[in-house]
PDB file of C-alpha atoms in Angstrom:
ATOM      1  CA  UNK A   1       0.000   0.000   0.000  1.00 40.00           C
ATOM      2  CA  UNK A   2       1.569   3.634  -0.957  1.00 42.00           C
ATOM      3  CA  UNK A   3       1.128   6.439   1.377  1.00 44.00           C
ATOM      4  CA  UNK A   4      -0.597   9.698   0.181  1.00 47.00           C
ATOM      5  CA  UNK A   5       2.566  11.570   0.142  1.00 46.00           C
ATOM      6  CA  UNK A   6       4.036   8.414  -2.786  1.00 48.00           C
ATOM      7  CA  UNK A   7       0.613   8.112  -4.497  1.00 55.00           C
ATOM      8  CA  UNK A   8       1.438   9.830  -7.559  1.00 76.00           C
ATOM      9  CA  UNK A   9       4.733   8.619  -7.910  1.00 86.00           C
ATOM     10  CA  UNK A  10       5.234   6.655 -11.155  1.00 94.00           C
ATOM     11  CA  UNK A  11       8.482   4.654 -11.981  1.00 96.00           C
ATOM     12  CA  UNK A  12       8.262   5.178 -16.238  1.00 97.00           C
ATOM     13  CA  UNK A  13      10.448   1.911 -17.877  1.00 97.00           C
ATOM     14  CA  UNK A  14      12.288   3.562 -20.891  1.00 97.00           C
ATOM     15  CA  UNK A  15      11.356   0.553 -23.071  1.00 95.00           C
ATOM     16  CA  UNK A  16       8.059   1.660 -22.685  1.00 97.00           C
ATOM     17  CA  UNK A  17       7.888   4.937 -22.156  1.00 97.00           C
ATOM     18  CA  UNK A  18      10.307   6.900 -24.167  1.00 96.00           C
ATOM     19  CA  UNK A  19      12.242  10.036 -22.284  1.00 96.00           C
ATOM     20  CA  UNK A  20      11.912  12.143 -25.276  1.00 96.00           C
ATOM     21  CA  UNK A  21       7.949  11.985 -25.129  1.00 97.00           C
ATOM     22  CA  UNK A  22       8.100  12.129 -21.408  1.00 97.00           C
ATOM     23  CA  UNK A  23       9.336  15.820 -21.826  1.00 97.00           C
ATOM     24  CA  UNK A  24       7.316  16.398 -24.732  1.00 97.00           C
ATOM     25  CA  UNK A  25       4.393  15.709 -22.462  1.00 97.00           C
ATOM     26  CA  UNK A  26       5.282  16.994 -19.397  1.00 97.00           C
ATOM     27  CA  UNK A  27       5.545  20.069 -21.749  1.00 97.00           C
ATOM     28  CA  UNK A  28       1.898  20.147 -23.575  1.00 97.00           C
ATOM     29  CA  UNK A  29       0.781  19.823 -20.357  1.00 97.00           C
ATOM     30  CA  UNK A  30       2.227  22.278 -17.971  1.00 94.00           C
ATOM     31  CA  UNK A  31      -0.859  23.831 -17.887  1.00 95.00           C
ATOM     32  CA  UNK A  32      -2.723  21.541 -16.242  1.00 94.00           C
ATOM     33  CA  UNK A  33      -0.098  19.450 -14.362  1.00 95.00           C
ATOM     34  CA  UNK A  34       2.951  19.424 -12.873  1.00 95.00           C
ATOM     35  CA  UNK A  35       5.390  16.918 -13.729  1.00 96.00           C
ATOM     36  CA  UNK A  36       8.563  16.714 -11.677  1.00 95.00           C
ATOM     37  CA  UNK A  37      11.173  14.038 -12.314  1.00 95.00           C
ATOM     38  CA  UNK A  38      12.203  12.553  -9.082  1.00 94.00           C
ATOM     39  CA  UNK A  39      15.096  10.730  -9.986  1.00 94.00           C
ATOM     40  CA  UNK A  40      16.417   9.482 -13.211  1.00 95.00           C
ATOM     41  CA  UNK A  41      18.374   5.949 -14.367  1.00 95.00           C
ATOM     42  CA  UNK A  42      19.862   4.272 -17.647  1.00 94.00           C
ATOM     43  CA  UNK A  43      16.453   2.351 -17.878  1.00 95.00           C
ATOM     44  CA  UNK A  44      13.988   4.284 -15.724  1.00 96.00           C
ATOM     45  CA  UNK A  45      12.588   7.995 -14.741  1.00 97.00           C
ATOM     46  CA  UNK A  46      10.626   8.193 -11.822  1.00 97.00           C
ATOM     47  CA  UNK A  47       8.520  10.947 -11.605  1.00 97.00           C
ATOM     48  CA  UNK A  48       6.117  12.442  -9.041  1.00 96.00           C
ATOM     49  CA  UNK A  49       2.788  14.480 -10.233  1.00 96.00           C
ATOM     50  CA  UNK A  50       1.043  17.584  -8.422  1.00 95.00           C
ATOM     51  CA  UNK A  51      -1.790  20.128  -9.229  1.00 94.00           C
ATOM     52  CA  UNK A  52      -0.507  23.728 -10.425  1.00 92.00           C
ATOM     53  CA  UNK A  53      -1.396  25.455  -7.365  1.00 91.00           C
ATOM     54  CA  UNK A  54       0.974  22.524  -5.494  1.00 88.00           C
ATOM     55  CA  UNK A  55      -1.635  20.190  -4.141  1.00 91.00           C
ATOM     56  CA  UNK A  56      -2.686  16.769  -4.935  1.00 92.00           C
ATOM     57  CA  UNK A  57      -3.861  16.236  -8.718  1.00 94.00           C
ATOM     58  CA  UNK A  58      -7.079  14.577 -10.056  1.00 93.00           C
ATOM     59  CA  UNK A  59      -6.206  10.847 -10.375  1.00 93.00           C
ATOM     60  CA  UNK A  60      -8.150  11.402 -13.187  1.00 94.00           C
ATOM     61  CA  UNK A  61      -5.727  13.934 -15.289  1.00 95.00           C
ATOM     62  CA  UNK A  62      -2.963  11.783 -14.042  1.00 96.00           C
ATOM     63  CA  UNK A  63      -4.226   9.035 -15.908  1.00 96.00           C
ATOM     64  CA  UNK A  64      -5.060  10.945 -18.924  1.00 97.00           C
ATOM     65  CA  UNK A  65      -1.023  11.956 -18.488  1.00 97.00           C
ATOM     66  CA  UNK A  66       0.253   8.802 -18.680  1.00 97.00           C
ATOM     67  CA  UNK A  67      -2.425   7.568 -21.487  1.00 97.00           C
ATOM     68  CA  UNK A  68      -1.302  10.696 -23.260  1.00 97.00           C
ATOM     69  CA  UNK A  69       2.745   9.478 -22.949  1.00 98.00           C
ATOM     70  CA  UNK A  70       2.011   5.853 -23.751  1.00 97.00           C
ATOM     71  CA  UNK A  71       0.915   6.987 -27.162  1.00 97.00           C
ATOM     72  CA  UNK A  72       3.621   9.256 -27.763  1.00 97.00           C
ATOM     73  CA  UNK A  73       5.995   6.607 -26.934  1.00 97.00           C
ATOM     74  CA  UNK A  74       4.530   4.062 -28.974  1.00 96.00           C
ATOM     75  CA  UNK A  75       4.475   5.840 -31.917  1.00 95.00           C
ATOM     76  CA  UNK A  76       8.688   6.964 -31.126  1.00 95.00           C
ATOM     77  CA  UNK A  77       9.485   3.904 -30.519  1.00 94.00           C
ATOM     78  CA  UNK A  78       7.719   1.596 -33.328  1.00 92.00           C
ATOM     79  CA  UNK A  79       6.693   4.067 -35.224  1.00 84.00           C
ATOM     80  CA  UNK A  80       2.863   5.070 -36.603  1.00 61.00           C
ATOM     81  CA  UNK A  81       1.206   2.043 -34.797  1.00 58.00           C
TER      82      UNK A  81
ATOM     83  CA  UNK B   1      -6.327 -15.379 -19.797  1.00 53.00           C
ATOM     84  CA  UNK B   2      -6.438 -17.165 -16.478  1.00 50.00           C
ATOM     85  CA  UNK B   3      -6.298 -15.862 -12.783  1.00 49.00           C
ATOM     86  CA  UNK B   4      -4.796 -17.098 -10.074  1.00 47.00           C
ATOM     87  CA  UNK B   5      -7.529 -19.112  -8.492  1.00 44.00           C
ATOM     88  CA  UNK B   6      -7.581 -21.509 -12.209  1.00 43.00           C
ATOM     89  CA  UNK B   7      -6.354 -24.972 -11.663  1.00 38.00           C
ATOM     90  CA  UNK B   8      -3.928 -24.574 -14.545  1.00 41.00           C
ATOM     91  CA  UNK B   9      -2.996 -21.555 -15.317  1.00 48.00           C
ATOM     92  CA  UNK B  10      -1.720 -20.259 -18.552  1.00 61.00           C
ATOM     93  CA  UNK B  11       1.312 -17.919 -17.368  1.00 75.00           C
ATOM     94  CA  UNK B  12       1.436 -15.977 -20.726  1.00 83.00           C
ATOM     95  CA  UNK B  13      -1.204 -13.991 -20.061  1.00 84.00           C
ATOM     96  CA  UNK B  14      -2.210 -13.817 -15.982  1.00 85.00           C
ATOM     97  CA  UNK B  15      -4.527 -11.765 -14.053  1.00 86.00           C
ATOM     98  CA  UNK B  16      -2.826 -10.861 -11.065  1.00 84.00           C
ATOM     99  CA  UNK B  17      -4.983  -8.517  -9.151  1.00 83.00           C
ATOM    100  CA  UNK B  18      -8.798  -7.478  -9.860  1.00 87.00           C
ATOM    101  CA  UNK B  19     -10.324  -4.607  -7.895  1.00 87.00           C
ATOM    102  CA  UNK B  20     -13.263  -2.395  -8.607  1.00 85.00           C
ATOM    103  CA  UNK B  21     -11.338   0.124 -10.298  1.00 85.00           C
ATOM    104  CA  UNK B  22      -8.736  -2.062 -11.801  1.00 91.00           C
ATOM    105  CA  UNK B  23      -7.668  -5.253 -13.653  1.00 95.00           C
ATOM    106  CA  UNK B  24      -3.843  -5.675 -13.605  1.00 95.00           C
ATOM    107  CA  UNK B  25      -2.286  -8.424 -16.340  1.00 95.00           C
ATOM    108  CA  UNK B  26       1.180  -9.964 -16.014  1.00 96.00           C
ATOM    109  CA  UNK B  27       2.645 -10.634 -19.257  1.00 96.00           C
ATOM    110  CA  UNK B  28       5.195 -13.476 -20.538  1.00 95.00           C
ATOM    111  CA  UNK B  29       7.178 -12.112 -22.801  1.00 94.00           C
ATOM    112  CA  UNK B  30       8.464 -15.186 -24.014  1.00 93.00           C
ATOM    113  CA  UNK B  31       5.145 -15.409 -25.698  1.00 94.00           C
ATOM    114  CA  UNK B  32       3.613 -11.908 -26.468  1.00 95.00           C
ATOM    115  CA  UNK B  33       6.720  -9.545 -27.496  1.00 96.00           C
ATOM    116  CA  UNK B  34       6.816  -6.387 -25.582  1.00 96.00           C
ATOM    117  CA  UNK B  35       5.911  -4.439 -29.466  1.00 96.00           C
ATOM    118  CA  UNK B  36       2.617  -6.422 -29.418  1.00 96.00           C
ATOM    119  CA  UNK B  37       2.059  -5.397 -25.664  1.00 97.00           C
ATOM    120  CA  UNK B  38       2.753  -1.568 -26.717  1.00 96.00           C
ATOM    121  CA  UNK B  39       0.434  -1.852 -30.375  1.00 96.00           C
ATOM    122  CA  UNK B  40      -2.210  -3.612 -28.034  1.00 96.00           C
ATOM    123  CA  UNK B  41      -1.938  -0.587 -25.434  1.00 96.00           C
ATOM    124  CA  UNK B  42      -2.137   2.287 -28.283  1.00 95.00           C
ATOM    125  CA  UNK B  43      -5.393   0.725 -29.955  1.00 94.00           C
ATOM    126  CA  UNK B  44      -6.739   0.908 -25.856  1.00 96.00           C
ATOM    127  CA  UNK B  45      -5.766   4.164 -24.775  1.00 95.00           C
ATOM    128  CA  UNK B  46      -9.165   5.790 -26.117  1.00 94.00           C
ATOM    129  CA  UNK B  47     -11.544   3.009 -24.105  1.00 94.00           C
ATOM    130  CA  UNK B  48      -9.200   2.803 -20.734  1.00 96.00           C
ATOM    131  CA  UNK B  49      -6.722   3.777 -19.001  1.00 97.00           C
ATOM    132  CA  UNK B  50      -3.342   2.232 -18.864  1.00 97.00           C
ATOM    133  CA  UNK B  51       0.010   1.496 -17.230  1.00 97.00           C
ATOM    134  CA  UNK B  52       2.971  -0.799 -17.944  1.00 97.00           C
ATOM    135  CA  UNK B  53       5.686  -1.370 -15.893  1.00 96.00           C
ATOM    136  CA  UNK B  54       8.199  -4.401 -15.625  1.00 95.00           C
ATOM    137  CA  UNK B  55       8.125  -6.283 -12.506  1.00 95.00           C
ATOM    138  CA  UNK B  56      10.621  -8.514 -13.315  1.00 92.00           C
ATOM    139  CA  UNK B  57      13.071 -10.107 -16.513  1.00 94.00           C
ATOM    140  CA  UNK B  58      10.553 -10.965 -19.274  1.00 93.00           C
ATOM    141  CA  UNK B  59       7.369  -9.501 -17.727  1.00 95.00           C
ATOM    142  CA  UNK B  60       5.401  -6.578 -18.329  1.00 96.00           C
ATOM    143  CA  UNK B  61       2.909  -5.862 -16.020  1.00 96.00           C
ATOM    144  CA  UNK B  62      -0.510  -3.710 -17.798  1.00 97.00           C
ATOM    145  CA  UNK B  63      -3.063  -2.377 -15.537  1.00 96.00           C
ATOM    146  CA  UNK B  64      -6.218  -1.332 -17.051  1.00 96.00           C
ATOM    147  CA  UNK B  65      -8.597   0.828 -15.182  1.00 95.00           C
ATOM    148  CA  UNK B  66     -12.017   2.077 -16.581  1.00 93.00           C
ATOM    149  CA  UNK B  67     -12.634   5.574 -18.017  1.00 92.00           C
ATOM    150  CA  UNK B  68     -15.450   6.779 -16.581  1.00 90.00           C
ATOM    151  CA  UNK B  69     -18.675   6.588 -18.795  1.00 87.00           C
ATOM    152  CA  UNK B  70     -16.680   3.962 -21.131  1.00 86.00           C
ATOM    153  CA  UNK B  71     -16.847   0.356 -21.116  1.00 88.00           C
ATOM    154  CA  UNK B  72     -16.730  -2.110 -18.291  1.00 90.00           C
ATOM    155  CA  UNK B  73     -13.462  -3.261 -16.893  1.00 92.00           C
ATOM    156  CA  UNK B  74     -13.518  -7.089 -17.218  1.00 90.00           C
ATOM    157  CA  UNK B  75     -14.916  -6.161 -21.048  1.00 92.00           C
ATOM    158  CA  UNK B  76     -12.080  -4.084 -21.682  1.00 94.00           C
ATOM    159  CA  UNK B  77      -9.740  -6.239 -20.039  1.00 93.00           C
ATOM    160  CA  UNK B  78     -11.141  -9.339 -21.909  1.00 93.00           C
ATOM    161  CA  UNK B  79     -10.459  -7.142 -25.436  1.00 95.00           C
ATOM    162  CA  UNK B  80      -7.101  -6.448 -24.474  1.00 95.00           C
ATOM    163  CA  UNK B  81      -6.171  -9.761 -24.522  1.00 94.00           C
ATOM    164  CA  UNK B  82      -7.429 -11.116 -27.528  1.00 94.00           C
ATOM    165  CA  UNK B  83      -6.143  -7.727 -28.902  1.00 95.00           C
ATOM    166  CA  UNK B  84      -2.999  -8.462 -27.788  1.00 96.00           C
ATOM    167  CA  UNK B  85      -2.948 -12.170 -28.935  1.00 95.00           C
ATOM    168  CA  UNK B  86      -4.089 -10.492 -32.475  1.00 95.00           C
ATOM    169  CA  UNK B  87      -0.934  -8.302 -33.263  1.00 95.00           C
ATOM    170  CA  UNK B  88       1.267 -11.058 -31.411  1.00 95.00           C
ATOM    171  CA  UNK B  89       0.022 -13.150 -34.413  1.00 96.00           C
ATOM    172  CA  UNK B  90       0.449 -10.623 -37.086  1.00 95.00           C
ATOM    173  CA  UNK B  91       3.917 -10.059 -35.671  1.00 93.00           C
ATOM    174  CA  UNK B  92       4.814 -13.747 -36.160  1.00 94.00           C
ATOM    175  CA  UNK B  93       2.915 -13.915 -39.748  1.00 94.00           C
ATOM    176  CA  UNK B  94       4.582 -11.338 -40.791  1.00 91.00           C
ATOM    177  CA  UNK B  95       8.187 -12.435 -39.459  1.00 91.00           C
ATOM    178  CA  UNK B  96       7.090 -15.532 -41.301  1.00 92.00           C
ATOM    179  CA  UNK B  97       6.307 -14.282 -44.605  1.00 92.00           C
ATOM    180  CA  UNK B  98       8.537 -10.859 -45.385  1.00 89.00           C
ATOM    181  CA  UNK B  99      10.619 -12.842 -47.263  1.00 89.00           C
ATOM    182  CA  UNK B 100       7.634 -13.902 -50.056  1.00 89.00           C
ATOM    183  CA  UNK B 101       6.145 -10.461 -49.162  1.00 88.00           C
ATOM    184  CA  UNK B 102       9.529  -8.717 -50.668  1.00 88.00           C
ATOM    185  CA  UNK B 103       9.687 -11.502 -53.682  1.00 88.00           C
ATOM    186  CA  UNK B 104       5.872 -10.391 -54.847  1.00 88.00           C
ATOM    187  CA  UNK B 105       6.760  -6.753 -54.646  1.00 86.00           C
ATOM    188  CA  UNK B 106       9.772  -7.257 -56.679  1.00 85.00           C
ATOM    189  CA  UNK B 107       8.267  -9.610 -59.656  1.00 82.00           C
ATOM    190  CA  UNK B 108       5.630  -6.962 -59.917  1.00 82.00           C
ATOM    191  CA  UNK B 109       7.785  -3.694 -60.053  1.00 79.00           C
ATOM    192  CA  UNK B 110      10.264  -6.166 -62.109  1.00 78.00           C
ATOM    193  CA  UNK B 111       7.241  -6.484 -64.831  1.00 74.00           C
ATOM    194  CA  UNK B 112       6.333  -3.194 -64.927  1.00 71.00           C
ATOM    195  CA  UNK B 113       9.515  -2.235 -65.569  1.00 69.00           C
ATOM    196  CA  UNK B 114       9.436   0.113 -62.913  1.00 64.00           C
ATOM    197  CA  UNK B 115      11.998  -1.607 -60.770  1.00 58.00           C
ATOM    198  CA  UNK B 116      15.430   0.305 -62.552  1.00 61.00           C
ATOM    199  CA  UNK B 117      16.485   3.060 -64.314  1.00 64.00           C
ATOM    200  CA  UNK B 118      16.673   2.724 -67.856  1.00 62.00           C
ATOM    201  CA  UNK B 119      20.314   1.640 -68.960  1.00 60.00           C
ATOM    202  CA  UNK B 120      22.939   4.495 -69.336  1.00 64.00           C
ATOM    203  CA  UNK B 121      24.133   4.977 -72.988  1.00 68.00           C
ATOM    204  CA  UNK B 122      22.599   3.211 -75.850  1.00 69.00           C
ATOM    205  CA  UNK B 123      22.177  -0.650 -76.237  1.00 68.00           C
ATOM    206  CA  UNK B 124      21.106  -0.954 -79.689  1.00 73.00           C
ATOM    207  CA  UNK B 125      23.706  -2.381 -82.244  1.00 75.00           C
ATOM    208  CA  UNK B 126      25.967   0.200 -83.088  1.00 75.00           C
ATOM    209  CA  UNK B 127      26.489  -0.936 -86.720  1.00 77.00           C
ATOM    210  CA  UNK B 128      22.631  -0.886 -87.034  1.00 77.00           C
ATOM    211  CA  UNK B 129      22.646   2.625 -85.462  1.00 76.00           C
ATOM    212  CA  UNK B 130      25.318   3.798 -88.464  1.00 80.00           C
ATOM    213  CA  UNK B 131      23.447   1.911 -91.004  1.00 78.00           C
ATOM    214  CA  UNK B 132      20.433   3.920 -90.317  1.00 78.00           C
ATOM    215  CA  UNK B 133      21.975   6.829 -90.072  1.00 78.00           C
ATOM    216  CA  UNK B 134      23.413   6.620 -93.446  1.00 76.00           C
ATOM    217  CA  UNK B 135      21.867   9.328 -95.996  1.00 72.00           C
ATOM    218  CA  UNK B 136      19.514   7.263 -98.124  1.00 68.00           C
ATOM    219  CA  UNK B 137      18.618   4.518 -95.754  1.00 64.00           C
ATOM    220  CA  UNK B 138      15.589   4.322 -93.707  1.00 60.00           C
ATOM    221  CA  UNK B 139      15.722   3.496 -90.390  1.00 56.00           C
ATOM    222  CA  UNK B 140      14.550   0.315 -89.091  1.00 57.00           C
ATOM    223  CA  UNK B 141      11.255   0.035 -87.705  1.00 58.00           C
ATOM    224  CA  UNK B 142      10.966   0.444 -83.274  1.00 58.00           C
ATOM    225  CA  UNK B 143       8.753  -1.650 -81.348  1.00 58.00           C
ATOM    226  CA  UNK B 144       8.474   2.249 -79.064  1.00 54.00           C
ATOM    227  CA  UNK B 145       5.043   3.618 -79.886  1.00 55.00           C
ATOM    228  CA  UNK B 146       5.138   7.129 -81.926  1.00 50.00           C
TER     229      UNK B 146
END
């Protein structure tokens, strides 16, 4: 079980998601999210989420995040799917 | 697809956890390659919401949760698999039969004649060439329409 304070941390594989769309995303959607990048590896990025005014996002635009990454990963890394 | 509680349980495709907001699937990659896994995912990303991560060598772990207003989980989840099982197949038919694929594509750009560049120079008979150019003489007829 994660604890609030962990509950938006995500550990992104890079053979999955790509780092080059994880910026690109973080970056379309600044507006509405807040991406930080917690710590990054050879193989992995972990990265924690928050609102804009600092608090806790919607679980629901975090998923939309990470739905949003997966396809621009996919279609980097095998092309248009 | 099998969950833990089946008698025998077919490891290639598992579901591991199943709670009212999610369906989490453990996949052997020995059997579904991870570019099926991610071609499955990208055809699901408008009906669900998803997450891969690796738990371990030659596993990818997916976990589906619903979109509200969209489909049910265990429908979505069911999709997934055969959707995945669907491109894993295409991968291997294709693997399978690029070589034929590429043999087809070249017999039919070989009969159009669309394959090369015409030849550099001129390969006609050279003696015919200067025959036909002589004054007087007419030149041979051309297959070449006018």
């Amino acid at each position: 079980m994660t604890s609030a304070a962990h509950a938006h941390v995500r550990v992104l594989v890079h053979e999955v998601y790509d780092p080059g769309s994880l910026l690109q995303a973080i970056e379309d959607y600044q507006l509405h999210l807040t991406v930080s990048i917690l710590r990054r590896e050879e193989d992995r990025t972990a990265v924690t989420f928050a609102a804009p005014n600092g608090e806790q996002p919607a679980e629901q635009l975090v998923h939309e995040f990470l739905n949003y990454l997966l396809d621009l990963s996919v279609r980097s890394i095998l092309g248009a799917a | 697809m099998s969950t833990r509680e089946g008698a025998d349980i077919d490891a290639s495709l598992e579901t591991v956890s199943r709670t009212e907001d999610d369906v989490r699937l453990l996949v052997d990659e020995t059997v579904y390659s991870r570019e099926a896994v991610l071609r499955a995912c990208y055809w699901f990303t408008d009906r669900c919401y998803l997450f891969v991560s690796r738990p371990g060598p030659q596993r990818l772990l997916v976990s589906i949760r619903a979109k509200p207003g969209g489909p049910s989980l265990d429908g979505v989840a069911g999709d997934f698999g055969n959707a995945l099982l669907d491109h894993q197949v295409r991968q291997e038919i294709e693997r399978e039969t690029s070589r034929i694929r590429e043999l087809i594509v070249a017999k039919a750009f070989a009969e159009g004649n669309l394959l090369d560049d015409p030849p550099v120079g001129d390969d006609r008979d050279p003696v015919e060439v200067t025959r036909s150019q002589a004054p007087g003489n007419i030149a041979p007829p051309t297959d070449e329409p006018e």
